[in-house]
mmCIF file of N, CA and C in Angstrom:
data_model
loop_
_atom_site.group_PDB
_atom_site.id
_atom_site.type_symbol
_atom_site.label_atom_id
_atom_site.label_comp_id
_atom_site.label_asym_id
_atom_site.label_seq_id
_atom_site.Cartn_x
_atom_site.Cartn_y
_atom_site.Cartn_z
ATOM 1 N N MET A 1 13.117 6.038 15.587
ATOM 2 C CA MET A 1 13.885 5.330 14.645
ATOM 3 C C MET A 1 12.534 5.392 13.474
ATOM 4 N N THR A 2 12.524 5.555 12.482
ATOM 5 C CA THR A 2 11.643 4.384 10.939
ATOM 6 C C THR A 2 12.645 3.722 10.163
ATOM 7 N N THR A 3 12.085 2.442 10.779
ATOM 8 C CA THR A 3 11.917 1.147 9.385
ATOM 9 C C THR A 3 11.502 1.345 8.439
ATOM 10 N N THR A 4 12.639 1.089 7.848
ATOM 11 C CA THR A 4 12.316 0.514 5.773
ATOM 12 C C THR A 4 12.380 -1.106 5.547
ATOM 13 N N THR A 5 11.860 -2.182 5.330
ATOM 14 C CA THR A 5 12.291 -2.845 4.170
ATOM 15 C C THR A 5 11.872 -2.362 2.738
ATOM 16 N N SER A 6 11.876 -3.525 1.510
ATOM 17 C CA SER A 6 10.663 -2.996 0.474
ATOM 18 C C SER A 6 9.030 -3.615 0.747
ATOM 19 N N GLY A 7 8.834 -2.162 0.256
ATOM 20 C CA GLY A 7 6.785 -2.528 0.315
ATOM 21 C C GLY A 7 6.583 -1.320 1.773
ATOM 22 N N THR A 8 7.315 -2.249 3.378
ATOM 23 C CA THR A 8 7.270 -1.993 4.679
ATOM 24 C C THR A 8 7.571 -0.249 6.010
ATOM 25 N N THR A 9 7.426 -0.174 6.105
ATOM 26 C CA THR A 9 7.833 0.412 6.626
ATOM 27 C C THR A 9 7.318 0.012 8.040
ATOM 28 N N THR A 10 7.440 0.367 9.202
ATOM 29 C CA THR A 10 6.499 0.252 10.200
ATOM 30 C C THR A 10 6.446 1.713 11.719
ATOM 31 N N ALA A 11 5.659 1.837 11.547
ATOM 32 C CA ALA A 11 5.695 3.432 12.298
ATOM 33 C C ALA A 11 5.807 3.512 13.972
ATOM 34 N N THR A 12 7.406 3.704 14.144
ATOM 35 C CA THR A 12 7.688 3.548 16.444
ATOM 36 C C THR A 12 8.137 4.056 15.746
ATOM 37 N N THR A 13 8.164 5.890 16.421
ATOM 38 C CA THR A 13 8.706 7.010 16.287
ATOM 39 C C THR A 13 8.363 7.224 16.925
ATOM 40 N N PRO A 14 8.735 7.434 18.332
ATOM 41 C CA PRO A 14 7.744 7.729 19.231
ATOM 42 C C PRO A 14 8.942 8.917 20.040
ATOM 43 N N GLY A 15 7.501 10.606 19.736
ATOM 44 C CA GLY A 15 8.720 11.562 20.405
ATOM 45 C C GLY A 15 8.779 12.413 18.900
ATOM 46 N N ALA A 16 7.769 11.707 18.231
ATOM 47 C CA ALA A 16 8.678 12.418 16.990
ATOM 48 C C ALA A 16 6.837 13.021 16.661
ATOM 49 N N THR A 17 7.962 14.230 15.557
ATOM 50 C CA THR A 17 6.599 15.189 15.739
ATOM 51 C C THR A 17 5.765 15.059 14.296
ATOM 52 N N ALA A 18 6.262 15.470 14.000
ATOM 53 C CA ALA A 18 5.399 15.265 12.268
ATOM 54 C C ALA A 18 6.149 14.207 11.546
ATOM 55 N N ALA A 19 5.386 13.477 11.465
ATOM 56 C CA ALA A 19 5.850 12.591 10.665
ATOM 57 C C ALA A 19 5.267 12.401 8.518
ATOM 58 N N VAL A 20 5.783 12.030 8.557
ATOM 59 C CA VAL A 20 5.324 11.918 6.653
ATOM 60 C C VAL A 20 6.161 10.578 5.943
ATOM 61 N N VAL A 21 4.881 10.321 5.331
ATOM 62 C CA VAL A 21 4.934 8.957 4.271
ATOM 63 C C VAL A 21 5.951 9.267 2.953
ATOM 64 N N ARG A 22 7.204 8.580 2.481
ATOM 65 C CA ARG A 22 7.266 8.168 1.331
ATOM 66 C C ARG A 22 8.149 7.078 0.417
ATOM 67 N N VAL A 23 7.193 7.028 -0.693
ATOM 68 C CA VAL A 23 7.279 6.704 -1.315
ATOM 69 C C VAL A 23 8.247 6.053 -2.175
ATOM 70 N N ALA A 24 9.040 4.888 -2.265
ATOM 71 C CA ALA A 24 10.407 4.565 -3.232
ATOM 72 C C ALA A 24 10.208 5.305 -4.802
ATOM 73 N N HIS A 25 10.322 5.817 -6.194
ATOM 74 C CA HIS A 25 9.196 6.364 -7.346
ATOM 75 C C HIS A 25 10.477 6.933 -7.999
ATOM 76 N N ALA A 26 11.318 6.344 -9.390
ATOM 77 C CA ALA A 26 11.475 6.379 -10.508
ATOM 78 C C ALA A 26 13.066 6.360 -8.910
ATOM 79 N N ASP A 27 13.460 7.929 -9.056
ATOM 80 C CA ASP A 27 14.634 8.392 -9.386
ATOM 81 C C ASP A 27 15.468 8.479 -7.857
ATOM 82 N N GLY A 28 14.169 7.909 -7.071
ATOM 83 C CA GLY A 28 13.971 8.550 -5.163
ATOM 84 C C GLY A 28 13.038 8.214 -4.319
ATOM 85 N N TRP A 29 12.944 9.157 -3.446
ATOM 86 C CA TRP A 29 12.344 8.654 -2.491
ATOM 87 C C TRP A 29 10.849 10.184 -2.761
ATOM 88 N N LEU A 30 9.184 9.502 -2.778
ATOM 89 C CA LEU A 30 8.444 10.884 -3.138
ATOM 90 C C LEU A 30 7.602 10.509 -1.459
ATOM 91 N N THR A 31 7.152 12.456 -0.593
ATOM 92 C CA THR A 31 6.816 12.195 -0.092
ATOM 93 C C THR A 31 5.339 12.824 -0.208
ATOM 94 N N VAL A 32 4.790 11.922 -0.240
ATOM 95 C CA VAL A 32 3.364 11.358 0.074
ATOM 96 C C VAL A 32 2.242 11.925 1.094
ATOM 97 N N CYS A 33 2.655 12.156 2.401
ATOM 98 C CA CYS A 33 1.348 12.338 2.995
ATOM 99 C C CYS A 33 2.283 12.473 4.287
ATOM 100 N N ASP A 34 0.887 13.467 5.386
ATOM 101 C CA ASP A 34 1.814 12.871 6.739
ATOM 102 C C ASP A 34 1.318 12.197 8.077
ATOM 103 N N LEU A 35 2.022 11.407 8.590
ATOM 104 C CA LEU A 35 1.365 10.021 8.303
ATOM 105 C C LEU A 35 0.086 9.640 9.045
ATOM 106 N N GLU A 36 -0.511 11.085 10.421
ATOM 107 C CA GLU A 36 -1.194 10.771 10.526
ATOM 108 C C GLU A 36 -2.921 10.625 10.115
ATOM 109 N N LEU A 37 -2.347 11.451 8.695
ATOM 110 C CA LEU A 37 -3.561 11.394 8.070
ATOM 111 C C LEU A 37 -3.881 9.791 7.598
ATOM 112 N N LEU A 38 -3.264 8.886 7.964
ATOM 113 C CA LEU A 38 -3.536 7.571 7.326
ATOM 114 C C LEU A 38 -4.340 7.064 8.994
ATOM 115 N N SER A 39 -5.268 6.179 8.939
ATOM 116 C CA SER A 39 -5.941 5.088 9.909
ATOM 117 C C SER A 39 -6.141 3.839 9.486
ATOM 118 N N PRO A 40 -5.553 3.061 10.482
ATOM 119 C CA PRO A 40 -5.165 2.283 10.442
ATOM 120 C C PRO A 40 -6.021 1.351 10.333
ATOM 121 N N GLY A 41 -6.087 0.172 9.204
ATOM 122 C CA GLY A 41 -7.362 -0.836 8.095
ATOM 123 C C GLY A 41 -8.253 -0.642 7.628
ATOM 124 N N ARG A 42 -7.743 1.269 6.651
ATOM 125 C CA ARG A 42 -8.395 1.735 6.312
ATOM 126 C C ARG A 42 -7.097 2.323 4.630
ATOM 127 N N GLY A 43 -7.286 2.638 3.420
ATOM 128 C CA GLY A 43 -5.864 2.778 2.682
ATOM 129 C C GLY A 43 -6.502 4.084 1.983
ATOM 130 N N ALA A 44 -5.676 3.653 1.165
ATOM 131 C CA ALA A 44 -5.539 5.994 0.916
ATOM 132 C C ALA A 44 -5.090 6.480 -0.921
ATOM 133 N N ALA A 45 -5.165 6.381 -1.753
ATOM 134 C CA ALA A 45 -5.257 6.577 -2.172
ATOM 135 C C ALA A 45 -3.882 7.564 -3.185
ATOM 136 N N VAL A 46 -2.558 7.701 -3.438
ATOM 137 C CA VAL A 46 -1.827 9.012 -3.651
ATOM 138 C C VAL A 46 -1.438 8.668 -5.548
ATOM 139 N N LEU A 47 -1.648 10.040 -5.593
ATOM 140 C CA LEU A 47 -1.188 10.210 -7.405
ATOM 141 C C LEU A 47 0.725 10.173 -7.213
ATOM 142 N N LEU A 48 0.285 9.440 -7.929
ATOM 143 C CA LEU A 48 2.369 9.795 -8.660
ATOM 144 C C LEU A 48 2.383 11.220 -9.501
ATOM 145 N N PRO A 49 3.999 10.900 -9.242
ATOM 146 C CA PRO A 49 4.392 11.822 -10.690
ATOM 147 C C PRO A 49 4.126 11.431 -12.067
ATOM 148 N N ASP A 50 4.318 10.412 -12.717
ATOM 149 C CA ASP A 50 4.367 9.850 -13.267
ATOM 150 C C ASP A 50 2.300 9.648 -14.576
ATOM 151 N N GLY A 51 1.801 9.959 -12.261
ATOM 152 C CA GLY A 51 -0.050 9.790 -13.775
ATOM 153 C C GLY A 51 -0.222 8.671 -13.056
ATOM 154 N N GLY A 52 0.210 7.086 -12.329
ATOM 155 C CA GLY A 52 -0.123 5.993 -11.443
ATOM 156 C C GLY A 52 -0.675 6.553 -10.545
ATOM 157 N N GLN A 53 -1.050 5.738 -9.697
ATOM 158 C CA GLN A 53 -1.289 5.363 -8.848
ATOM 159 C C GLN A 53 -0.681 4.468 -7.358
ATOM 160 N N ALA A 54 -0.338 5.277 -7.198
ATOM 161 C CA ALA A 54 -0.180 3.679 -5.426
ATOM 162 C C ALA A 54 -1.730 3.612 -4.690
ATOM 163 N N ALA A 55 -1.800 2.586 -3.771
ATOM 164 C CA ALA A 55 -2.767 2.135 -2.516
ATOM 165 C C ALA A 55 -1.861 1.995 -1.375
ATOM 166 N N LEU A 56 -1.971 3.433 -0.356
ATOM 167 C CA LEU A 56 -1.369 3.242 0.721
ATOM 168 C C LEU A 56 -1.464 2.244 1.771
ATOM 169 N N PHE A 57 -1.559 1.795 3.133
ATOM 170 C CA PHE A 57 -1.846 0.713 3.827
ATOM 171 C C PHE A 57 -1.586 1.126 5.539
ATOM 172 N N MET A 58 -2.055 0.969 6.727
ATOM 173 C CA MET A 58 -1.628 1.325 7.794
ATOM 174 C C MET A 58 -2.502 0.119 8.690
ATOM 175 N N ASP A 59 -2.037 -1.202 8.431
ATOM 176 C CA ASP A 59 -1.875 -1.506 9.093
ATOM 177 C C ASP A 59 -2.437 -1.067 10.889
ATOM 178 N N ARG A 60 -2.888 -2.184 11.260
ATOM 179 C CA ARG A 60 -3.264 -1.533 12.914
ATOM 180 C C ARG A 60 -1.658 -2.524 14.295
ATOM 181 N N ALA A 61 -1.561 -2.425 12.816
ATOM 182 C CA ALA A 61 0.206 -2.698 14.187
ATOM 183 C C ALA A 61 1.118 -1.378 14.392
ATOM 184 N N GLY A 62 0.392 -0.543 12.771
ATOM 185 C CA GLY A 62 1.448 1.000 12.582
ATOM 186 C C GLY A 62 2.324 -0.078 11.179
ATOM 187 N N VAL A 63 2.381 -0.917 10.518
ATOM 188 C CA VAL A 63 3.108 -0.914 9.263
ATOM 189 C C VAL A 63 2.731 0.014 8.128
ATOM 190 N N VAL A 64 3.206 0.101 7.480
ATOM 191 C CA VAL A 64 2.830 0.704 6.167
ATOM 192 C C VAL A 64 3.247 0.119 5.289
ATOM 193 N N ARG A 65 1.831 0.470 3.801
ATOM 194 C CA ARG A 65 3.024 -0.464 2.923
ATOM 195 C C ARG A 65 1.601 0.374 0.893
ATOM 196 N N ALA A 66 2.635 0.387 0.646
ATOM 197 C CA ALA A 66 2.186 0.718 -0.164
ATOM 198 C C ALA A 66 1.798 -0.059 -1.661
ATOM 199 N N ILE A 67 0.901 -0.773 -2.449
ATOM 200 C CA ILE A 67 0.908 -1.720 -4.053
ATOM 201 C C ILE A 67 0.371 -0.619 -5.108
ATOM 202 N N GLY A 68 0.292 -0.380 -6.186
ATOM 203 C CA GLY A 68 -0.573 -0.066 -7.298
ATOM 204 C C GLY A 68 -1.975 -0.179 -6.828
ATOM 205 N N ASN A 69 -2.746 1.098 -7.096
ATOM 206 C CA ASN A 69 -3.665 0.873 -6.747
ATOM 207 C C ASN A 69 -4.932 0.777 -7.744
ATOM 208 N N ARG A 70 -4.177 0.334 -9.433
ATOM 209 C CA ARG A 70 -5.001 0.260 -9.695
ATOM 210 C C ARG A 70 -5.459 -1.260 -10.065
ATOM 211 N N ASP A 71 -6.960 -2.510 -10.083
ATOM 212 C CA ASP A 71 -7.139 -3.549 -10.259
ATOM 213 C C ASP A 71 -7.361 -3.940 -11.406
ATOM 214 N N PRO A 72 -5.941 -5.239 -11.240
ATOM 215 C CA PRO A 72 -5.702 -5.722 -12.409
ATOM 216 C C PRO A 72 -7.113 -6.236 -13.431
ATOM 217 N N PHE A 73 -7.621 -6.735 -12.789
ATOM 218 C CA PHE A 73 -8.884 -7.650 -13.598
ATOM 219 C C PHE A 73 -10.770 -6.075 -14.262
ATOM 220 N N THR A 74 -10.606 -5.090 -13.393
ATOM 221 C CA THR A 74 -11.284 -4.164 -13.932
ATOM 222 C C THR A 74 -10.890 -3.341 -14.557
ATOM 223 N N GLY A 75 -9.626 -2.948 -14.398
ATOM 224 C CA GLY A 75 -9.318 -1.281 -14.642
ATOM 225 C C GLY A 75 -9.460 -0.126 -13.566
ATOM 226 N N ALA A 76 -9.904 -0.592 -12.510
ATOM 227 C CA ALA A 76 -11.236 0.518 -11.730
ATOM 228 C C ALA A 76 -9.364 0.975 -10.662
ATOM 229 N N TYR A 77 -9.032 2.217 -10.421
ATOM 230 C CA TYR A 77 -8.978 2.344 -9.613
ATOM 231 C C TYR A 77 -8.659 3.090 -8.600
ATOM 232 N N VAL A 78 -9.472 1.452 -7.686
ATOM 233 C CA VAL A 78 -10.001 0.797 -5.836
ATOM 234 C C VAL A 78 -9.206 0.234 -5.266
ATOM 235 N N LEU A 79 -8.672 0.001 -5.619
ATOM 236 C CA LEU A 79 -7.659 -1.195 -3.800
ATOM 237 C C LEU A 79 -7.445 -0.261 -3.216
ATOM 238 N N SER A 80 -7.489 0.973 -3.378
ATOM 239 C CA SER A 80 -7.124 1.017 -1.811
ATOM 240 C C SER A 80 -8.308 1.636 -1.289
ATOM 241 N N ARG A 81 -9.767 1.083 -0.924
ATOM 242 C CA ARG A 81 -11.048 1.423 -0.904
ATOM 243 C C ARG A 81 -11.233 0.016 -0.550
ATOM 244 N N GLY A 82 -10.639 -1.786 -0.542
ATOM 245 C CA GLY A 82 -10.573 -2.854 -0.195
ATOM 246 C C GLY A 82 -10.351 -3.048 1.104
ATOM 247 N N LEU A 83 -10.547 -4.041 1.418
ATOM 248 C CA LEU A 83 -10.834 -4.474 3.174
ATOM 249 C C LEU A 83 -8.508 -4.796 3.235
ATOM 250 N N LEU A 84 -8.499 -4.713 4.702
ATOM 251 C CA LEU A 84 -7.406 -5.229 4.620
ATOM 252 C C LEU A 84 -7.896 -6.797 5.382
ATOM 253 N N GLY A 85 -7.326 -7.883 5.010
ATOM 254 C CA GLY A 85 -6.847 -8.975 5.820
ATOM 255 C C GLY A 85 -5.575 -9.942 5.911
ATOM 256 N N SER A 86 -5.319 -11.288 6.559
ATOM 257 C CA SER A 86 -3.889 -11.963 6.416
ATOM 258 C C SER A 86 -4.743 -14.244 5.755
ATOM 259 N N ALA A 87 -3.991 -14.594 5.228
ATOM 260 C CA ALA A 87 -4.361 -15.218 5.278
ATOM 261 C C ALA A 87 -3.172 -15.951 5.046
ATOM 262 N N GLY A 88 -2.989 -16.673 6.270
ATOM 263 C CA GLY A 88 -1.437 -18.071 6.091
ATOM 264 C C GLY A 88 -0.079 -16.823 6.284
ATOM 265 N N GLY A 89 -0.899 -15.952 6.749
ATOM 266 C CA GLY A 89 0.063 -14.867 7.156
ATOM 267 C C GLY A 89 0.260 -14.207 6.166
ATOM 268 N N ARG A 90 -0.293 -13.976 5.550
ATOM 269 C CA ARG A 90 0.295 -13.353 4.748
ATOM 270 C C ARG A 90 -0.864 -11.646 4.025
ATOM 271 N N PRO A 91 -0.703 -10.943 4.754
ATOM 272 C CA PRO A 91 -1.129 -9.356 4.685
ATOM 273 C C PRO A 91 -1.778 -9.231 3.339
ATOM 274 N N PHE A 92 -2.879 -9.406 2.794
ATOM 275 C CA PHE A 92 -3.803 -8.250 1.706
ATOM 276 C C PHE A 92 -4.363 -7.607 1.392
ATOM 277 N N VAL A 93 -4.986 -7.121 0.455
ATOM 278 C CA VAL A 93 -5.498 -6.509 0.531
ATOM 279 C C VAL A 93 -6.509 -6.957 -0.740
ATOM 280 N N ALA A 94 -8.630 -7.096 -0.346
ATOM 281 C CA ALA A 94 -9.830 -7.362 -0.929
ATOM 282 C C ALA A 94 -9.888 -6.871 -1.457
ATOM 283 N N SER A 95 -9.934 -5.965 -3.459
ATOM 284 C CA SER A 95 -10.223 -5.012 -3.677
ATOM 285 C C SER A 95 -11.640 -5.092 -3.681
ATOM 286 N N PRO A 96 -12.198 -4.322 -3.750
ATOM 287 C CA PRO A 96 -13.851 -3.972 -2.760
ATOM 288 C C PRO A 96 -15.067 -3.905 -4.321
ATOM 289 N N LEU A 97 -14.633 -4.450 -6.086
ATOM 290 C CA LEU A 97 -15.217 -5.138 -7.326
ATOM 291 C C LEU A 97 -15.925 -6.773 -7.006
ATOM 292 N N LEU A 98 -14.796 -6.507 -7.806
ATOM 293 C CA LEU A 98 -14.469 -9.115 -7.311
ATOM 294 C C LEU A 98 -14.105 -8.862 -6.689
ATOM 295 N N LYS A 99 -13.349 -8.224 -5.002
ATOM 296 C CA LYS A 99 -12.335 -9.473 -4.118
ATOM 297 C C LYS A 99 -11.803 -10.341 -3.972
ATOM 298 N N GLN A 100 -11.268 -9.784 -5.573
ATOM 299 C CA GLN A 100 -9.593 -10.775 -5.812
ATOM 300 C C GLN A 100 -8.880 -10.542 -4.814
ATOM 301 N N ARG A 101 -8.104 -10.631 -4.188
ATOM 302 C CA ARG A 101 -7.341 -11.002 -2.574
ATOM 303 C C ARG A 101 -5.663 -10.462 -3.347
ATOM 304 N N PHE A 102 -5.074 -9.209 -2.853
ATOM 305 C CA PHE A 102 -3.556 -8.424 -3.497
ATOM 306 C C PHE A 102 -3.034 -9.281 -2.355
ATOM 307 N N ASP A 103 -2.010 -9.840 -1.750
ATOM 308 C CA ASP A 103 0.012 -9.500 -1.314
ATOM 309 C C ASP A 103 0.569 -8.931 -1.045
ATOM 310 N N LEU A 104 -0.185 -8.009 0.213
ATOM 311 C CA LEU A 104 0.616 -6.575 0.459
ATOM 312 C C LEU A 104 2.294 -6.575 0.310
ATOM 313 N N ALA A 105 2.938 -7.673 0.370
ATOM 314 C CA ALA A 105 4.606 -7.612 0.673
ATOM 315 C C ALA A 105 5.143 -8.106 -0.824
ATOM 316 N N THR A 106 4.241 -8.605 -1.661
ATOM 317 C CA THR A 106 4.951 -8.494 -2.886
ATOM 318 C C THR A 106 3.647 -8.625 -4.035
ATOM 319 N N GLY A 107 2.242 -7.724 -4.069
ATOM 320 C CA GLY A 107 1.508 -7.656 -5.156
ATOM 321 C C GLY A 107 1.365 -8.464 -5.795
ATOM 322 N N VAL A 108 1.221 -10.067 -5.312
ATOM 323 C CA VAL A 108 0.148 -11.335 -6.327
ATOM 324 C C VAL A 108 -0.792 -10.642 -6.265
ATOM 325 N N CYS A 109 -1.067 -11.429 -6.835
ATOM 326 C CA CYS A 109 -2.942 -11.847 -6.648
ATOM 327 C C CYS A 109 -2.926 -13.498 -5.510
ATOM 328 N N LEU A 110 -3.278 -13.700 -4.374
ATOM 329 C CA LEU A 110 -3.863 -14.604 -4.303
ATOM 330 C C LEU A 110 -4.793 -15.909 -5.002
ATOM 331 N N ASP A 111 -5.403 -14.954 -5.683
ATOM 332 C CA ASP A 111 -6.547 -16.317 -5.863
ATOM 333 C C ASP A 111 -6.684 -16.077 -7.590
ATOM 334 N N ASP A 112 -5.451 -15.307 -7.845
ATOM 335 C CA ASP A 112 -5.442 -15.616 -9.622
ATOM 336 C C ASP A 112 -3.161 -15.549 -9.872
ATOM 337 N N GLU A 113 -2.273 -16.474 -9.236
ATOM 338 C CA GLU A 113 -1.269 -15.581 -9.125
ATOM 339 C C GLU A 113 -0.039 -15.683 -10.931
ATOM 340 N N GLU A 114 -0.634 -15.098 -11.735
ATOM 341 C CA GLU A 114 -0.463 -15.141 -13.453
ATOM 342 C C GLU A 114 -0.606 -12.801 -12.367
ATOM 343 N N VAL A 115 -1.412 -13.465 -12.250
ATOM 344 C CA VAL A 115 -2.345 -11.079 -11.522
ATOM 345 C C VAL A 115 -1.577 -11.207 -11.053
ATOM 346 N N SER A 116 -0.193 -9.310 -10.877
ATOM 347 C CA SER A 116 0.292 -8.612 -9.497
ATOM 348 C C SER A 116 -0.265 -7.464 -10.085
ATOM 349 N N VAL A 117 -0.044 -7.183 -8.813
ATOM 350 C CA VAL A 117 -0.150 -4.923 -8.663
ATOM 351 C C VAL A 117 1.672 -5.009 -8.608
ATOM 352 N N PRO A 118 2.431 -3.514 -9.174
ATOM 353 C CA PRO A 118 2.976 -3.049 -8.345
ATOM 354 C C PRO A 118 3.171 -2.880 -6.606
ATOM 355 N N VAL A 119 4.538 -2.939 -6.357
ATOM 356 C CA VAL A 119 4.415 -2.929 -5.385
ATOM 357 C C VAL A 119 5.368 -1.166 -5.218
ATOM 358 N N TYR A 120 5.639 -0.738 -3.693
ATOM 359 C CA TYR A 120 6.233 -0.154 -3.535
ATOM 360 C C TYR A 120 7.005 0.230 -2.659
ATOM 361 N N ALA A 121 8.031 -0.117 -2.461
ATOM 362 C CA ALA A 121 8.858 0.597 -0.735
ATOM 363 C C ALA A 121 8.589 1.842 0.486
ATOM 364 N N VAL A 122 8.702 1.770 0.878
ATOM 365 C CA VAL A 122 7.990 2.720 2.118
ATOM 366 C C VAL A 122 8.445 2.929 3.039
ATOM 367 N N ARG A 123 9.149 4.263 3.076
ATOM 368 C CA ARG A 123 9.773 4.908 4.264
ATOM 369 C C ARG A 123 8.730 6.153 5.182
ATOM 370 N N VAL A 124 8.907 6.097 6.290
ATOM 371 C CA VAL A 124 8.318 6.616 7.393
ATOM 372 C C VAL A 124 9.252 7.702 8.110
ATOM 373 N N GLU A 125 9.168 8.682 8.031
ATOM 374 C CA GLU A 125 10.116 9.812 8.431
ATOM 375 C C GLU A 125 9.677 10.829 9.709
#
């Protein structure tokens, strides 16, 4: 079974053999990696066909999320290297450079709500 919502997928496929992670991009779904390559609590950078990057995260509950990898405060592609956490029940990643926190569901910076990063819908199949 695959559960998909905007930006969130729970990886709960009992008995599945080779689950893959797909990200919504342009007019379709782009296969970006095998689910087994993601480690809970750690991010992975994904190069997109248009030259952009996404940061994939799987939390300890198996929920996979994707946001833009570019830190809008520094211009560096580092959000996939950030630390996962939650504030008020909102999951976030903290940039490894200046420590701004980005909501993984909306992309909005929790420290400056006028700044945000893209959020990508994710499917695990």
